[in-house]
PDB file of C-alpha atoms in Angstrom:
ATOM      1  CA  MET A 101      -3.059 -24.535  -4.006  1.00 59.00           C
ATOM      2  CA  LEU A 102      -5.462 -24.791  -6.971  1.00 61.00           C
ATOM      3  CA  GLN A 103      -7.592 -21.998  -5.522  1.00 64.00           C
ATOM      4  CA  LEU A 104      -4.507 -19.831  -5.063  1.00 63.00           C
ATOM      5  CA  LEU A 105      -3.375 -20.382  -8.655  1.00 69.00           C
ATOM      6  CA  LEU A 106      -6.810 -19.457  -9.947  1.00 62.00           C
ATOM      7  CA  LEU A 107      -6.658 -16.174  -8.058  1.00 66.00           C
ATOM      8  CA  LEU A 108      -3.132 -15.204  -9.154  1.00 76.00           C
ATOM      9  CA  PRO A 109      -4.457 -12.766 -11.806  1.00 83.00           C
ATOM     10  CA  LEU A 110      -5.425 -10.556  -8.877  1.00 79.00           C
ATOM     11  CA  GLY A 111      -1.754 -10.542  -7.911  1.00 83.00           C
ATOM     12  CA  ILE A 112      -1.020  -9.063 -11.330  1.00 87.00           C
ATOM     13  CA  LEU A 113      -3.717  -6.442 -10.712  1.00 84.00           C
ATOM     14  CA  ALA A 114      -2.104  -5.555  -7.379  1.00 84.00           C
ATOM     15  CA  GLY A 115       1.246  -5.097  -9.116  1.00 86.00           C
ATOM     16  CA  LEU A 116      -0.271  -2.886 -11.795  1.00 85.00           C
ATOM     17  CA  LEU A 117      -1.864  -0.675  -9.154  1.00 81.00           C
ATOM     18  CA  SER A 118       1.439  -0.531  -7.287  1.00 81.00           C
ATOM     19  CA  GLY A 119       3.341   0.573 -10.364  1.00 79.00           C
ATOM     20  CA  PHE A 120       0.794   3.152 -11.479  1.00 79.00           C
ATOM     21  CA  LEU A 121      -0.143   4.597  -8.088  1.00 77.00           C
ATOM     22  CA  GLY A 122       2.781   4.068  -5.705  1.00 77.00           C
ATOM     23  CA  ILE A 123       0.805   1.718  -3.439  1.00 77.00           C
ATOM     24  CA  GLY A 124       1.910  -1.602  -1.987  1.00 77.00           C
ATOM     25  CA  GLY A 125      -0.865  -3.849  -3.257  1.00 79.00           C
ATOM     26  CA  GLY A 126      -2.501  -4.571   0.100  1.00 76.00           C
ATOM     27  CA  LEU A 127      -5.686  -3.121  -1.335  1.00 74.00           C
ATOM     28  CA  ILE A 128      -5.946  -6.322  -3.382  1.00 80.00           C
ATOM     29  CA  PHE A 129      -3.923  -8.766  -1.273  1.00 84.00           C
ATOM     30  CA  SER A 130      -5.983  -8.528   1.931  1.00 79.00           C
ATOM     31  CA  PRO A 131      -9.440  -9.256   0.429  1.00 77.00           C
ATOM     32  CA  LEU A 132      -7.898 -11.949  -1.772  1.00 80.00           C
ATOM     33  CA  LEU A 133      -6.344 -13.766   1.185  1.00 83.00           C
ATOM     34  CA  LEU A 134      -9.566 -13.479   3.164  1.00 80.00           C
ATOM     35  CA  ALA A 135     -11.369 -15.056   0.204  1.00 78.00           C
ATOM     36  CA  LEU A 136      -8.869 -17.926   0.364  1.00 77.00           C
ATOM     37  CA  GLY A 137     -10.110 -18.650   3.882  1.00 80.00           C
ATOM     38  CA  LEU A 138      -7.357 -17.132   6.021  1.00 82.00           C
ATOM     39  CA  GLU A 139      -8.531 -15.606   9.276  1.00 82.00           C
ATOM     40  CA  PRO A 140      -8.109 -11.808   9.485  1.00 78.00           C
ATOM     41  CA  HIS A 141      -4.844 -11.726  11.475  1.00 77.00           C
ATOM     42  CA  GLN A 142      -3.196 -14.253   9.166  1.00 85.00           C
ATOM     43  CA  ALA A 143      -4.541 -12.554   6.031  1.00 84.00           C
ATOM     44  CA  LEU A 144      -3.292  -9.126   7.073  1.00 80.00           C
ATOM     45  CA  ALA A 145       0.138 -10.500   8.059  1.00 85.00           C
ATOM     46  CA  THR A 146       0.460 -12.391   4.767  1.00 87.00           C
ATOM     47  CA  SER A 147      -0.580  -9.271   2.870  1.00 86.00           C
ATOM     48  CA  THR A 148       2.200  -7.334   4.575  1.00 85.00           C
ATOM     49  CA  LEU A 149       4.769  -9.957   3.549  1.00 88.00           C
ATOM     50  CA  ALA A 150       3.542  -9.888  -0.068  1.00 89.00           C
ATOM     51  CA  ILE A 151       3.880  -6.106  -0.202  1.00 89.00           C
ATOM     52  CA  VAL A 152       7.654  -6.317   0.413  1.00 90.00           C
ATOM     53  CA  PRO A 153       8.734  -7.760  -2.975  1.00 90.00           C
ATOM     54  CA  THR A 154       6.070  -5.712  -4.751  1.00 88.00           C
ATOM     55  CA  THR A 155       7.487  -2.391  -3.570  1.00 87.00           C
ATOM     56  CA  ALA A 156      11.136  -3.540  -3.533  1.00 88.00           C
ATOM     57  CA  ALA A 157      11.171  -3.748  -7.323  1.00 84.00           C
ATOM     58  CA  GLY A 158       9.915  -0.192  -7.731  1.00 81.00           C
ATOM     59  CA  SER A 159      12.193   1.220  -5.052  1.00 84.00           C
ATOM     60  CA  TRP A 160      15.252  -0.389  -6.606  1.00 84.00           C
ATOM     61  CA  ALA A 161      14.358   1.032 -10.016  1.00 78.00           C
ATOM     62  CA  HIS A 162      13.954   4.553  -8.586  1.00 78.00           C
ATOM     63  CA  TRP A 163      17.279   4.282  -6.754  1.00 83.00           C
ATOM     64  CA  ARG A 164      19.181   3.093  -9.815  1.00 77.00           C
ATOM     65  CA  GLN A 165      17.742   5.959 -11.859  1.00 75.00           C
ATOM     66  CA  GLY A 166      19.067   8.435  -9.282  1.00 77.00           C
ATOM     67  CA  ARG A 167      15.632   9.959  -8.751  1.00 76.00           C
ATOM     68  CA  LEU A 168      15.198   9.181  -5.065  1.00 79.00           C
ATOM     69  CA  PRO A 169      16.477  11.991  -2.770  1.00 83.00           C
ATOM     70  CA  TRP A 170      18.192  10.233   0.106  1.00 81.00           C
ATOM     71  CA  GLN A 171      17.307  12.541   3.019  1.00 85.00           C
ATOM     72  CA  PRO A 172      13.506  12.691   2.522  1.00 89.00           C
ATOM     73  CA  GLY A 173      13.537   9.013   1.618  1.00 84.00           C
ATOM     74  CA  LEU A 174      15.416   8.145   4.811  1.00 86.00           C
ATOM     75  CA  VAL A 175      13.088  10.236   7.002  1.00 91.00           C
ATOM     76  CA  ILE A 176       9.859   8.826   5.635  1.00 89.00           C
ATOM     77  CA  ALA A 177      11.272   5.285   5.619  1.00 84.00           C
ATOM     78  CA  LEU A 178      12.465   5.376   9.248  1.00 89.00           C
ATOM     79  CA  ALA A 179       9.165   6.846  10.407  1.00 89.00           C
ATOM     80  CA  ALA A 180       7.350   4.113   8.512  1.00 82.00           C
ATOM     81  CA  VAL A 181       9.494   1.351  10.028  1.00 81.00           C
ATOM     82  CA  VAL A 182       9.086   2.515  13.636  1.00 84.00           C
ATOM     83  CA  SER A 183       5.378   3.147  13.203  1.00 82.00           C
ATOM     84  CA  GLY A 184       4.890  -0.172  11.423  1.00 76.00           C
ATOM     85  CA  LEU A 185       6.509  -2.134  14.248  1.00 76.00           C
ATOM     86  CA  CYS A 186       4.460  -0.322  16.898  1.00 79.00           C
ATOM     87  CA  PHE A 187       1.147  -0.809  15.150  1.00 77.00           C
ATOM     88  CA  ALA A 188       1.973  -4.446  14.383  1.00 71.00           C
ATOM     89  CA  LEU A 189       2.045  -4.969  18.158  1.00 71.00           C
ATOM     90  CA  VAL A 190      -1.221  -3.073  18.588  1.00 72.00           C
ATOM     91  CA  GLY A 191      -2.870  -5.267  15.977  1.00 67.00           C
ATOM     92  CA  LYS A 192      -2.488  -8.334  18.203  1.00 68.00           C
ATOM     93  CA  VAL A 193      -4.866  -6.947  20.820  1.00 71.00           C
ATOM     94  CA  LEU A 194      -7.663  -6.230  18.358  1.00 73.00           C
ATOM     95  CA  SER A 195     -10.189  -8.842  17.339  1.00 75.00           C
ATOM     96  CA  GLY A 196     -10.685  -9.874  13.735  1.00 75.00           C
ATOM     97  CA  TRP A 197     -13.867  -7.880  13.265  1.00 79.00           C
ATOM     98  CA  GLN A 198     -12.243  -4.773  14.717  1.00 80.00           C
ATOM     99  CA  LEU A 199      -9.322  -5.018  12.275  1.00 77.00           C
ATOM    100  CA  LEU A 200     -11.724  -5.379   9.364  1.00 79.00           C
ATOM    101  CA  ALA A 201     -13.840  -2.478  10.600  1.00 84.00           C
ATOM    102  CA  VAL A 202     -10.803  -0.170  10.715  1.00 81.00           C
ATOM    103  CA  GLN A 203      -9.754  -1.419   7.294  1.00 78.00           C
ATOM    104  CA  ALA A 204     -13.214  -0.570   5.910  1.00 83.00           C
ATOM    105  CA  LEU A 205     -12.895   2.929   7.386  1.00 85.00           C
ATOM    106  CA  VAL A 206      -9.518   3.446   5.686  1.00 79.00           C
ATOM    107  CA  TYR A 207     -10.956   2.335   2.343  1.00 77.00           C
ATOM    108  CA  ALA A 208     -13.865   4.764   2.725  1.00 83.00           C
ATOM    109  CA  VAL A 209     -11.546   7.667   3.609  1.00 79.00           C
ATOM    110  CA  VAL A 210      -9.379   6.882   0.584  1.00 73.00           C
ATOM    111  CA  ALA A 211     -12.442   7.007  -1.671  1.00 76.00           C
ATOM    112  CA  LEU A 212     -13.207  10.503  -0.337  1.00 78.00           C
ATOM    113  CA  LEU A 213      -9.626  11.826  -0.427  1.00 71.00           C
ATOM    114  CA  VAL A 214      -8.435  10.679  -3.820  1.00 68.00           C
ATOM    115  CA  ARG A 215      -8.379  13.366  -6.490  1.00 66.00           C
ATOM    116  CA  PRO A 216      -7.166  13.497 -10.079  1.00 56.00           C
ATOM    117  CA  ARG A 217      -3.449  14.097 -10.214  1.00 49.00           C
ATOM    118  CA  GLN A 218      -2.559  17.755 -10.543  1.00 51.00           C
ATOM    119  CA  GLN A 219       0.509  18.974 -12.376  1.00 48.00           C
ATOM    120  CA  SER A 220       2.999  20.557 -10.030  1.00 43.00           C
ATOM    121  CA  THR A 221       4.598  23.895 -10.777  1.00 42.00           C
ATOM    122  CA  THR A 222       7.895  22.339  -9.765  1.00 44.00           C
ATOM    123  CA  ALA A 223       9.349  19.932 -12.268  1.00 44.00           C
ATOM    124  CA  ASP A 224       9.633  16.401 -10.992  1.00 44.00           C
ATOM    125  CA  ASP A 225      13.302  16.170 -11.897  1.00 44.00           C
ATOM    126  CA  GLY A 226      14.994  16.434  -8.515  1.00 44.00           C
ATOM    127  CA  VAL A 227      15.083  20.262  -8.498  1.00 47.00           C
ATOM    128  CA  ASP A 228      13.220  20.434  -5.194  1.00 44.00           C
ATOM    129  CA  PRO A 229      14.037  17.212  -3.333  1.00 47.00           C
ATOM    130  CA  SER A 230      13.896  18.731   0.159  1.00 69.00           C
ATOM    131  CA  PRO A 231      10.351  18.909   1.551  1.00 75.00           C
ATOM    132  CA  ASP A 232       9.742  19.745   5.212  1.00 82.00           C
ATOM    133  CA  LEU A 233      10.955  16.688   7.086  1.00 88.00           C
ATOM    134  CA  ALA A 234       8.601  16.802  10.092  1.00 89.00           C
ATOM    135  CA  PRO A 235       5.374  16.582   8.032  1.00 90.00           C
ATOM    136  CA  LEU A 236       7.071  13.976   5.860  1.00 91.00           C
ATOM    137  CA  ALA A 237       7.797  11.878   8.958  1.00 91.00           C
ATOM    138  CA  LEU A 238       4.123  12.107   9.912  1.00 90.00           C
ATOM    139  CA  VAL A 239       3.183  10.803   6.490  1.00 88.00           C
ATOM    140  CA  GLY A 240       5.604   7.915   7.081  1.00 85.00           C
ATOM    141  CA  CYS A 241       3.832   7.142  10.352  1.00 86.00           C
ATOM    142  CA  ILE A 242       0.578   6.851   8.417  1.00 81.00           C
ATOM    143  CA  ALA A 243       2.238   4.269   6.173  1.00 76.00           C
ATOM    144  CA  GLY A 244       3.395   2.353   9.237  1.00 76.00           C
ATOM    145  CA  LEU A 245      -0.100   2.378  10.719  1.00 78.00           C
ATOM    146  CA  CYS A 246      -1.610   0.990   7.529  1.00 75.00           C
ATOM    147  CA  GLY A 247       1.121  -1.595   7.055  1.00 68.00           C
ATOM    148  CA  GLY A 248       1.566  -2.803  10.613  1.00 70.00           C
ATOM    149  CA  LEU A 249      -2.030  -2.729  11.777  1.00 72.00           C
ATOM    150  CA  LEU A 250      -4.061  -3.365   8.645  1.00 70.00           C
ATOM    151  CA  GLY A 251      -1.792  -5.074   6.126  1.00 61.00           C
ATOM    152  CA  LEU A 252      -2.170  -2.142   3.727  1.00 64.00           C
ATOM    153  CA  GLY A 253       0.751  -0.362   2.131  1.00 60.00           C
ATOM    154  CA  GLY A 254      -0.497   3.131   2.879  1.00 73.00           C
ATOM    155  CA  GLY A 255       0.403   4.623  -0.505  1.00 77.00           C
ATOM    156  CA  LEU A 256      -3.237   5.307  -1.259  1.00 73.00           C
ATOM    157  CA  VAL A 257      -3.240   7.821   1.581  1.00 74.00           C
ATOM    158  CA  MET A 258       0.368   9.004   1.434  1.00 82.00           C
ATOM    159  CA  VAL A 259       0.476  10.093  -2.194  1.00 79.00           C
ATOM    160  CA  PRO A 260      -2.576  12.418  -1.960  1.00 75.00           C
ATOM    161  CA  LEU A 261      -1.238  13.812   1.328  1.00 78.00           C
ATOM    162  CA  MET A 262       2.217  14.541  -0.056  1.00 84.00           C
ATOM    163  CA  VAL A 263       0.812  16.236  -3.154  1.00 77.00           C
ATOM    164  CA  ALA A 264      -1.991  18.245  -1.508  1.00 73.00           C
ATOM    165  CA  TRP A 265      -0.488  18.892   1.940  1.00 80.00           C
ATOM    166  CA  LEU A 266       3.269  19.041   1.284  1.00 83.00           C
ATOM    167  CA  GLY A 267       3.031  20.318  -2.289  1.00 79.00           C
ATOM    168  CA  LEU A 268       5.401  17.697  -3.715  1.00 81.00           C
ATOM    169  CA  PRO A 269       5.508  16.836  -7.410  1.00 78.00           C
ATOM    170  CA  MET A 270       3.396  13.767  -8.121  1.00 76.00           C
ATOM    171  CA  HIS A 271       6.212  11.542  -9.316  1.00 77.00           C
ATOM    172  CA  LEU A 272       8.409  12.389  -6.337  1.00 83.00           C
ATOM    173  CA  ALA A 273       5.493  11.627  -3.999  1.00 83.00           C
ATOM    174  CA  ILE A 274       5.039   8.237  -5.653  1.00 82.00           C
ATOM    175  CA  ARG A 275       8.743   7.414  -5.272  1.00 84.00           C
ATOM    176  CA  LEU A 276       8.818   8.389  -1.594  1.00 88.00           C
ATOM    177  CA  SER A 277       5.573   6.499  -0.999  1.00 86.00           C
ATOM    178  CA  THR A 278       7.031   3.353  -2.542  1.00 84.00           C
ATOM    179  CA  VAL A 279      10.067   3.476  -0.246  1.00 84.00           C
ATOM    180  CA  ALA A 280       7.950   4.163   2.849  1.00 83.00           C
ATOM    181  CA  VAL A 281       5.610   1.291   2.052  1.00 83.00           C
ATOM    182  CA  LEU A 282       8.569  -1.035   1.482  1.00 85.00           C
ATOM    183  CA  LEU A 283      10.242  -0.222   4.798  1.00 81.00           C
ATOM    184  CA  ALA A 284       6.996  -0.225   6.807  1.00 78.00           C
ATOM    185  CA  SER A 285       5.968  -3.584   5.409  1.00 81.00           C
ATOM    186  CA  ALA A 286       9.457  -5.048   5.850  1.00 84.00           C
ATOM    187  CA  GLY A 287       9.557  -3.954   9.496  1.00 79.00           C
ATOM    188  CA  ALA A 288       6.102  -5.244  10.327  1.00 77.00           C
ATOM    189  CA  GLY A 289       6.646  -8.369   8.216  1.00 82.00           C
ATOM    190  CA  SER A 290       9.801  -9.232  10.164  1.00 82.00           C
ATOM    191  CA  LEU A 291       7.827  -9.136  13.384  1.00 78.00           C
ATOM    192  CA  PHE A 292       5.081 -11.275  11.864  1.00 80.00           C
ATOM    193  CA  VAL A 293       7.659 -13.881  10.783  1.00 82.00           C
ATOM    194  CA  LEU A 294       9.141 -14.071  14.296  1.00 83.00           C
ATOM    195  CA  GLU A 295       5.648 -14.547  15.726  1.00 80.00           C
ATOM    196  CA  GLY A 296       4.719 -17.204  13.192  1.00 81.00           C
ATOM    197  CA  ARG A 297       2.022 -15.059  11.623  1.00 80.00           C
ATOM    198  CA  GLY A 298       1.486 -15.004   7.880  1.00 77.00           C
ATOM    199  CA  GLU A 299       1.652 -17.664   5.166  1.00 79.00           C
ATOM    200  CA  TRP A 300       4.891 -17.788   3.170  1.00 81.00           C
ATOM    201  CA  LEU A 301       3.654 -19.507  -0.002  1.00 79.00           C
ATOM    202  CA  PRO A 302       0.811 -17.089  -0.826  1.00 79.00           C
ATOM    203  CA  ALA A 303       3.047 -14.140   0.081  1.00 84.00           C
ATOM    204  CA  LEU A 304       5.881 -15.264  -2.204  1.00 84.00           C
ATOM    205  CA  LEU A 305       3.631 -16.178  -5.134  1.00 83.00           C
ATOM    206  CA  LEU A 306       1.485 -13.058  -5.000  1.00 84.00           C
ATOM    207  CA  GLY A 307       4.338 -10.695  -4.115  1.00 88.00           C
ATOM    208  CA  GLY A 308       6.677 -12.078  -6.765  1.00 88.00           C
ATOM    209  CA  LEU A 309       4.093 -11.884  -9.520  1.00 88.00           C
ATOM    210  CA  ALA A 310       3.008  -8.416  -8.410  1.00 89.00           C
ATOM    211  CA  ALA A 311       6.641  -7.227  -8.460  1.00 91.00           C
ATOM    212  CA  ILE A 312       6.929  -8.110 -12.142  1.00 90.00           C
ATOM    213  CA  ALA A 313       3.667  -6.357 -12.968  1.00 88.00           C
ATOM    214  CA  ALA A 314       4.635  -3.314 -10.879  1.00 84.00           C
ATOM    215  CA  LYS A 315       7.900  -2.872 -12.775  1.00 82.00           C
ATOM    216  CA  TRP A 316       6.050  -3.039 -16.100  1.00 84.00           C
ATOM    217  CA  ALA A 317       3.353  -0.575 -14.995  1.00 80.00           C
ATOM    218  CA  ALA A 318       5.816   1.962 -13.572  1.00 73.00           C
ATOM    219  CA  SER A 319       7.446   2.348 -16.979  1.00 71.00           C
ATOM    220  CA  ARG A 320       4.062   3.219 -18.536  1.00 74.00           C
ATOM    221  CA  LEU A 321       2.679   5.517 -15.856  1.00 66.00           C
ATOM    222  CA  GLN A 322       2.471   8.605 -18.064  1.00 64.00           C
ATOM    223  CA  ARG A 323       0.187   6.885 -20.583  1.00 72.00           C
ATOM    224  CA  VAL A 324      -2.749   6.663 -18.152  1.00 73.00           C
ATOM    225  CA  SER A 325      -5.126   9.593 -17.619  1.00 73.00           C
ATOM    226  CA  PRO A 326      -5.029  11.047 -14.071  1.00 64.00           C
ATOM    227  CA  ARG A 327      -8.825  11.244 -14.032  1.00 72.00           C
ATOM    228  CA  GLN A 328      -9.109   7.586 -14.988  1.00 72.00           C
ATOM    229  CA  LEU A 329      -6.726   6.628 -12.174  1.00 68.00           C
ATOM    230  CA  ALA A 330      -8.689   8.683  -9.653  1.00 71.00           C
ATOM    231  CA  TRP A 331     -12.006   7.108 -10.587  1.00 78.00           C
ATOM    232  CA  LEU A 332     -10.471   3.634 -10.541  1.00 74.00           C
ATOM    233  CA  LEU A 333      -9.258   4.236  -6.992  1.00 71.00           C
ATOM    234  CA  ARG A 334     -12.631   5.586  -5.878  1.00 78.00           C
ATOM    235  CA  ILE A 335     -14.598   2.659  -7.262  1.00 82.00           C
ATOM    236  CA  LEU A 336     -12.145   0.047  -5.998  1.00 75.00           C
ATOM    237  CA  SER A 337     -11.870   1.634  -2.542  1.00 76.00           C
ATOM    238  CA  LEU A 338     -15.647   1.835  -2.135  1.00 85.00           C
ATOM    239  CA  ALA A 339     -16.095  -1.782  -3.220  1.00 81.00           C
ATOM    240  CA  LEU A 340     -13.452  -2.963  -0.741  1.00 76.00           C
ATOM    241  CA  ALA A 341     -14.923  -0.798   2.025  1.00 83.00           C
ATOM    242  CA  VAL A 342     -18.266  -2.529   1.528  1.00 88.00           C
ATOM    243  CA  ASP A 343     -16.619  -5.960   1.469  1.00 80.00           C
ATOM    244  CA  SER A 344     -14.550  -5.333   4.621  1.00 79.00           C
ATOM    245  CA  SER A 345     -17.614  -3.950   6.402  1.00 87.00           C
ATOM    246  CA  ARG A 346     -19.619  -7.027   5.471  1.00 86.00           C
ATOM    247  CA  ARG A 347     -16.914  -9.354   6.777  1.00 79.00           C
ATOM    248  CA  ALA A 348     -16.528  -7.308   9.977  1.00 83.00           C
ATOM    249  CA  VAL A 349     -20.254  -7.478  10.686  1.00 89.00           C
ATOM    250  CA  MET A 350     -20.321 -11.240  10.078  1.00 86.00           C
ATOM    251  CA  LEU A 351     -17.419 -11.810  12.487  1.00 81.00           C
ATOM    252  CA  TRP A 352     -18.959  -9.481  15.053  1.00 86.00           C
ATOM    253  CA  LEU A 353     -22.266 -11.384  14.937  1.00 84.00           C
ATOM    254  CA  GLN A 354     -20.411 -14.672  15.384  1.00 81.00           C
ATOM    255  CA  ALA A 355     -18.431 -13.389  18.379  1.00 66.00           C
TER     256      ALA A 355
END
């Protein structure tokens, strides 16, 4: 418990990243829980549970503001839920080092994909809330893969994809990403609870604290330079890729 309390500032960091970037916080939660001594399957399941309150706060705020188009939100959320449940089942057949190796690969890809946020020619005010639904569903499946299999929210990948591939305004992409991450994590987390995977106390403490920080950060998003956010994501993703790779190699050598 003392070790967990000492590491709670990282929960605040996860919430800040969630509010500024539309991610779930798994980028911070998973390595933190591994550092606490949880084995990979437990750490990734607990991370998924902690993501739920983190993204619920942001999603509720977007909904109350009337800035979340229901049809795209429903499509990406349902795709994320179904995909999250499927990949949560797949995760059980992989060993700990394999999960960490895939996680390291995702971190490395994120570091390569992330770009400074570009201004869209379409105002992010609900004028164009109807992107192509099939590609949007595919993006939701990516969120489900990251949430169900790896304990990551998937927003780090979804937001760049929706902006660059689907041409959505940045703020709309962040809102849809938040909802997809919430539903994917909730679906996978429900399965983890039924199976007895995941630790409730770390998930509630980290997720609750991150939810508060995420709400604060979301209200101040426009004050942060897009280039600064992009470089922060690159550096953090590369550092976590190295850490996950190191842990995967250690587990593989012990197998």
